[in-house]
């Protein structure tokens, strides 16, 4: 798998989550085992918009910065690790629950590992070519 494909996969996942949060915020809230309130619906919509925008940027990044993709991939790996830490802590603290949260932690962990491993390999190959 190429690093550019990993960016596209990650972007699609973010866009799908963003659309879900924007179009059906109540469902997204309930999937995480939280009680739906008017304030939380507004916050979920804002989070959905953030996911949507970030997903589009992530999807487009390989076509914009092909020569610096390894550096961007390391950053994406660190961002995914921060999601693992945040959602993992929320699960541990009991703030969120349910299979969707567990699945998101697993997906974020897999993406983090893939981004970091593939980016470090690409960076090493680029350094040896120079």
JSON list of C-alpha atoms in Angstrom, two decimals:
[
{"chain": "A", "resi": 1, "resn": "UNK", "atom": "CA", "xyz": [0.00, 0.00, 0.00]},
{"chain": "A", "resi": 2, "resn": "UNK", "atom": "CA", "xyz": [1.27, 3.46, -0.85]},
{"chain": "A", "resi": 3, "resn": "UNK", "atom": "CA", "xyz": [1.32, 6.32, 1.63]},
{"chain": "A", "resi": 4, "resn": "UNK", "atom": "CA", "xyz": [-0.88, 8.41, -0.69]},
{"chain": "A", "resi": 5, "resn": "UNK", "atom": "CA", "xyz": [-3.56, 5.69, -0.57]},
{"chain": "A", "resi": 6, "resn": "UNK", "atom": "CA", "xyz": [-3.42, 5.70, 3.23]},
{"chain": "A", "resi": 7, "resn": "UNK", "atom": "CA", "xyz": [-4.11, 9.46, 3.19]},
{"chain": "A", "resi": 8, "resn": "UNK", "atom": "CA", "xyz": [-7.11, 8.89, 0.91]},
{"chain": "A", "resi": 9, "resn": "UNK", "atom": "CA", "xyz": [-8.50, 6.09, 3.12]},
{"chain": "A", "resi": 10, "resn": "UNK", "atom": "CA", "xyz": [-8.10, 8.23, 6.22]},
{"chain": "A", "resi": 11, "resn": "UNK", "atom": "CA", "xyz": [-9.75, 11.16, 4.44]},
{"chain": "A", "resi": 12, "resn": "UNK", "atom": "CA", "xyz": [-12.76, 9.06, 3.43]},
{"chain": "A", "resi": 13, "resn": "UNK", "atom": "CA", "xyz": [-13.19, 7.78, 7.00]},
{"chain": "A", "resi": 14, "resn": "UNK", "atom": "CA", "xyz": [-13.13, 11.35, 8.30]},
{"chain": "A", "resi": 15, "resn": "UNK", "atom": "CA", "xyz": [-15.62, 12.55, 5.67]},
{"chain": "A", "resi": 16, "resn": "UNK", "atom": "CA", "xyz": [-18.05, 9.70, 6.40]},
{"chain": "A", "resi": 17, "resn": "UNK", "atom": "CA", "xyz": [-17.87, 10.43, 10.14]},
{"chain": "A", "resi": 18, "resn": "UNK", "atom": "CA", "xyz": [-18.30, 14.15, 9.48]},
{"chain": "A", "resi": 19, "resn": "UNK", "atom": "CA", "xyz": [-21.36, 13.64, 7.31]},
{"chain": "A", "resi": 20, "resn": "UNK", "atom": "CA", "xyz": [-22.86, 11.35, 9.96]},
{"chain": "A", "resi": 21, "resn": "UNK", "atom": "CA", "xyz": [-22.28, 13.93, 12.69]},
{"chain": "A", "resi": 22, "resn": "UNK", "atom": "CA", "xyz": [-23.70, 16.76, 10.56]},
{"chain": "A", "resi": 23, "resn": "UNK", "atom": "CA", "xyz": [-26.70, 14.95, 9.09]},
{"chain": "A", "resi": 24, "resn": "UNK", "atom": "CA", "xyz": [-27.71, 12.89, 12.13]},
{"chain": "A", "resi": 25, "resn": "UNK", "atom": "CA", "xyz": [-26.11, 14.39, 15.25]},
{"chain": "A", "resi": 26, "resn": "UNK", "atom": "CA", "xyz": [-28.60, 12.64, 17.54]},
{"chain": "A", "resi": 27, "resn": "UNK", "atom": "CA", "xyz": [-27.65, 9.25, 16.17]},
{"chain": "A", "resi": 28, "resn": "UNK", "atom": "CA", "xyz": [-23.94, 10.04, 16.50]},
{"chain": "A", "resi": 29, "resn": "UNK", "atom": "CA", "xyz": [-24.46, 11.10, 20.12]},
{"chain": "A", "resi": 30, "resn": "UNK", "atom": "CA", "xyz": [-26.42, 7.96, 20.97]},
{"chain": "A", "resi": 31, "resn": "UNK", "atom": "CA", "xyz": [-23.81, 5.74, 19.29]},
{"chain": "A", "resi": 32, "resn": "UNK", "atom": "CA", "xyz": [-21.33, 6.95, 21.91]},
{"chain": "A", "resi": 33, "resn": "UNK", "atom": "CA", "xyz": [-23.71, 6.20, 24.77]},
{"chain": "A", "resi": 34, "resn": "UNK", "atom": "CA", "xyz": [-24.26, 9.85, 25.68]},
{"chain": "A", "resi": 35, "resn": "UNK", "atom": "CA", "xyz": [-27.49, 11.58, 26.55]},
{"chain": "A", "resi": 36, "resn": "UNK", "atom": "CA", "xyz": [-28.75, 13.84, 23.78]},
{"chain": "A", "resi": 37, "resn": "UNK", "atom": "CA", "xyz": [-29.12, 17.48, 24.80]},
{"chain": "A", "resi": 38, "resn": "UNK", "atom": "CA", "xyz": [-29.62, 20.57, 22.66]},
{"chain": "A", "resi": 39, "resn": "UNK", "atom": "CA", "xyz": [-26.11, 21.80, 23.50]},
{"chain": "A", "resi": 40, "resn": "UNK", "atom": "CA", "xyz": [-24.55, 18.46, 22.60]},
{"chain": "A", "resi": 41, "resn": "UNK", "atom": "CA", "xyz": [-26.40, 18.39, 19.26]},
{"chain": "A", "resi": 42, "resn": "UNK", "atom": "CA", "xyz": [-24.88, 21.79, 18.42]},
{"chain": "A", "resi": 43, "resn": "UNK", "atom": "CA", "xyz": [-21.42, 20.63, 19.50]},
{"chain": "A", "resi": 44, "resn": "UNK", "atom": "CA", "xyz": [-21.76, 17.41, 17.46]},
{"chain": "A", "resi": 45, "resn": "UNK", "atom": "CA", "xyz": [-22.67, 19.45, 14.37]},
{"chain": "A", "resi": 46, "resn": "UNK", "atom": "CA", "xyz": [-19.57, 21.60, 14.84]},
{"chain": "A", "resi": 47, "resn": "UNK", "atom": "CA", "xyz": [-17.42, 18.51, 15.35]},
{"chain": "A", "resi": 48, "resn": "UNK", "atom": "CA", "xyz": [-18.94, 17.00, 12.21]},
{"chain": "A", "resi": 49, "resn": "UNK", "atom": "CA", "xyz": [-18.02, 20.08, 10.19]},
{"chain": "A", "resi": 50, "resn": "UNK", "atom": "CA", "xyz": [-14.46, 19.83, 11.54]},
{"chain": "A", "resi": 51, "resn": "UNK", "atom": "CA", "xyz": [-14.27, 16.16, 10.57]},
{"chain": "A", "resi": 52, "resn": "UNK", "atom": "CA", "xyz": [-15.63, 16.92, 7.11]},
{"chain": "A", "resi": 53, "resn": "UNK", "atom": "CA", "xyz": [-13.12, 19.70, 6.46]},
{"chain": "A", "resi": 54, "resn": "UNK", "atom": "CA", "xyz": [-10.21, 17.73, 7.85]},
{"chain": "A", "resi": 55, "resn": "UNK", "atom": "CA", "xyz": [-11.22, 14.70, 5.80]},
{"chain": "A", "resi": 56, "resn": "UNK", "atom": "CA", "xyz": [-11.26, 16.68, 2.57]},
{"chain": "A", "resi": 57, "resn": "UNK", "atom": "CA", "xyz": [-7.84, 18.18, 3.37]},
{"chain": "A", "resi": 58, "resn": "UNK", "atom": "CA", "xyz": [-6.44, 14.76, 4.23]},
{"chain": "A", "resi": 59, "resn": "UNK", "atom": "CA", "xyz": [-7.82, 13.26, 1.03]},
{"chain": "A", "resi": 60, "resn": "UNK", "atom": "CA", "xyz": [-6.35, 16.05, -1.14]},
{"chain": "A", "resi": 61, "resn": "UNK", "atom": "CA", "xyz": [-2.96, 16.32, 0.61]},
{"chain": "A", "resi": 62, "resn": "UNK", "atom": "CA", "xyz": [-1.13, 13.69, -1.51]},
{"chain": "A", "resi": 63, "resn": "UNK", "atom": "CA", "xyz": [-1.86, 15.59, -4.72]},
{"chain": "A", "resi": 64, "resn": "UNK", "atom": "CA", "xyz": [-0.62, 18.85, -3.21]},
{"chain": "A", "resi": 65, "resn": "UNK", "atom": "CA", "xyz": [2.64, 17.82, -1.50]},
{"chain": "A", "resi": 66, "resn": "UNK", "atom": "CA", "xyz": [3.92, 14.65, -3.08]},
{"chain": "A", "resi": 67, "resn": "UNK", "atom": "CA", "xyz": [7.56, 15.37, -2.19]},
{"chain": "A", "resi": 68, "resn": "UNK", "atom": "CA", "xyz": [6.83, 16.09, 1.51]},
{"chain": "A", "resi": 69, "resn": "UNK", "atom": "CA", "xyz": [4.23, 13.38, 2.06]},
{"chain": "A", "resi": 70, "resn": "UNK", "atom": "CA", "xyz": [6.39, 11.42, 4.52]},
{"chain": "A", "resi": 71, "resn": "UNK", "atom": "CA", "xyz": [6.62, 14.42, 6.86]},
{"chain": "A", "resi": 72, "resn": "UNK", "atom": "CA", "xyz": [2.88, 14.98, 6.63]},
{"chain": "A", "resi": 73, "resn": "UNK", "atom": "CA", "xyz": [2.33, 11.27, 7.28]},
{"chain": "A", "resi": 74, "resn": "UNK", "atom": "CA", "xyz": [4.30, 11.43, 10.52]},
{"chain": "A", "resi": 75, "resn": "UNK", "atom": "CA", "xyz": [2.13, 14.34, 11.62]},
{"chain": "A", "resi": 76, "resn": "UNK", "atom": "CA", "xyz": [-1.02, 12.39, 10.70]},
{"chain": "A", "resi": 77, "resn": "UNK", "atom": "CA", "xyz": [0.28, 9.42, 12.71]},
{"chain": "A", "resi": 78, "resn": "UNK", "atom": "CA", "xyz": [0.76, 11.65, 15.75]},
{"chain": "A", "resi": 79, "resn": "UNK", "atom": "CA", "xyz": [-2.72, 13.13, 15.32]},
{"chain": "A", "resi": 80, "resn": "UNK", "atom": "CA", "xyz": [-4.18, 9.62, 15.17]},
{"chain": "A", "resi": 81, "resn": "UNK", "atom": "CA", "xyz": [-2.24, 8.71, 18.33]},
{"chain": "A", "resi": 82, "resn": "UNK", "atom": "CA", "xyz": [-3.79, 11.70, 20.07]},
{"chain": "A", "resi": 83, "resn": "UNK", "atom": "CA", "xyz": [-7.24, 10.36, 19.09]},
{"chain": "A", "resi": 84, "resn": "UNK", "atom": "CA", "xyz": [-6.32, 6.98, 20.56]},
{"chain": "A", "resi": 85, "resn": "UNK", "atom": "CA", "xyz": [-5.28, 8.66, 23.81]},
{"chain": "A", "resi": 86, "resn": "UNK", "atom": "CA", "xyz": [-8.36, 10.92, 23.98]},
{"chain": "A", "resi": 87, "resn": "UNK", "atom": "CA", "xyz": [-11.01, 8.35, 23.07]},
{"chain": "A", "resi": 88, "resn": "UNK", "atom": "CA", "xyz": [-9.21, 5.69, 25.11]},
{"chain": "A", "resi": 89, "resn": "UNK", "atom": "CA", "xyz": [-9.27, 7.95, 28.16]},
{"chain": "A", "resi": 90, "resn": "UNK", "atom": "CA", "xyz": [-12.95, 8.77, 27.61]},
{"chain": "A", "resi": 91, "resn": "UNK", "atom": "CA", "xyz": [-13.75, 5.05, 27.42]},
{"chain": "A", "resi": 92, "resn": "UNK", "atom": "CA", "xyz": [-11.69, 4.36, 30.54]},
{"chain": "A", "resi": 93, "resn": "UNK", "atom": "CA", "xyz": [-13.36, 7.23, 32.45]},
{"chain": "A", "resi": 94, "resn": "UNK", "atom": "CA", "xyz": [-16.82, 6.09, 31.37]},
{"chain": "A", "resi": 95, "resn": "UNK", "atom": "CA", "xyz": [-17.58, 9.36, 29.58]},
{"chain": "A", "resi": 96, "resn": "UNK", "atom": "CA", "xyz": [-18.42, 7.44, 26.41]},
{"chain": "A", "resi": 97, "resn": "UNK", "atom": "CA", "xyz": [-19.24, 3.82, 25.78]},
{"chain": "A", "resi": 98, "resn": "UNK", "atom": "CA", "xyz": [-20.34, 1.36, 23.17]},
{"chain": "A", "resi": 99, "resn": "UNK", "atom": "CA", "xyz": [-18.99, -0.47, 20.17]},
{"chain": "A", "resi": 100, "resn": "UNK", "atom": "CA", "xyz": [-18.62, 2.66, 17.96]},
{"chain": "A", "resi": 101, "resn": "UNK", "atom": "CA", "xyz": [-16.18, 4.20, 20.43]},
{"chain": "A", "resi": 102, "resn": "UNK", "atom": "CA", "xyz": [-14.19, 0.97, 20.68]},
{"chain": "A", "resi": 103, "resn": "UNK", "atom": "CA", "xyz": [-14.14, 0.63, 16.89]},
{"chain": "A", "resi": 104, "resn": "UNK", "atom": "CA", "xyz": [-12.94, 4.23, 16.53]},
{"chain": "A", "resi": 105, "resn": "UNK", "atom": "CA", "xyz": [-10.07, 3.61, 18.97]},
{"chain": "A", "resi": 106, "resn": "UNK", "atom": "CA", "xyz": [-9.05, 0.51, 17.02]},
{"chain": "A", "resi": 107, "resn": "UNK", "atom": "CA", "xyz": [-9.26, 2.28, 13.64]},
{"chain": "A", "resi": 108, "resn": "UNK", "atom": "CA", "xyz": [-7.28, 5.26, 14.95]},
{"chain": "A", "resi": 109, "resn": "UNK", "atom": "CA", "xyz": [-4.62, 2.95, 16.40]},
{"chain": "A", "resi": 110, "resn": "UNK", "atom": "CA", "xyz": [-4.28, 1.08, 13.10]},
{"chain": "A", "resi": 111, "resn": "UNK", "atom": "CA", "xyz": [-4.10, 4.33, 11.11]},
{"chain": "A", "resi": 112, "resn": "UNK", "atom": "CA", "xyz": [-1.52, 5.76, 13.55]},
{"chain": "A", "resi": 113, "resn": "UNK", "atom": "CA", "xyz": [0.69, 2.70, 13.20]},
{"chain": "A", "resi": 114, "resn": "UNK", "atom": "CA", "xyz": [0.36, 2.64, 9.41]},
{"chain": "A", "resi": 115, "resn": "UNK", "atom": "CA", "xyz": [1.02, 6.37, 9.02]},
{"chain": "A", "resi": 116, "resn": "UNK", "atom": "CA", "xyz": [4.08, 6.27, 11.28]},
{"chain": "A", "resi": 117, "resn": "UNK", "atom": "CA", "xyz": [5.59, 3.08, 9.84]},
{"chain": "A", "resi": 118, "resn": "UNK", "atom": "CA", "xyz": [4.97, 3.95, 6.21]},
{"chain": "A", "resi": 119, "resn": "UNK", "atom": "CA", "xyz": [6.09, 7.57, 6.63]},
{"chain": "A", "resi": 120, "resn": "UNK", "atom": "CA", "xyz": [9.31, 6.61, 8.40]},
{"chain": "A", "resi": 121, "resn": "UNK", "atom": "CA", "xyz": [10.06, 4.09, 5.64]},
{"chain": "A", "resi": 122, "resn": "UNK", "atom": "CA", "xyz": [9.34, 6.65, 2.93]},
{"chain": "A", "resi": 123, "resn": "UNK", "atom": "CA", "xyz": [11.50, 9.19, 4.72]},
{"chain": "A", "resi": 124, "resn": "UNK", "atom": "CA", "xyz": [14.38, 6.72, 5.01]},
{"chain": "A", "resi": 125, "resn": "UNK", "atom": "CA", "xyz": [14.09, 5.81, 1.33]},
{"chain": "A", "resi": 126, "resn": "UNK", "atom": "CA", "xyz": [14.05, 9.48, 0.37]},
{"chain": "A", "resi": 127, "resn": "UNK", "atom": "CA", "xyz": [17.14, 10.16, 2.51]},
{"chain": "A", "resi": 128, "resn": "UNK", "atom": "CA", "xyz": [19.06, 7.26, 1.00]},
{"chain": "A", "resi": 129, "resn": "UNK", "atom": "CA", "xyz": [18.16, 8.45, -2.51]},
{"chain": "A", "resi": 130, "resn": "UNK", "atom": "CA", "xyz": [19.60, 11.92, -1.82]}
]
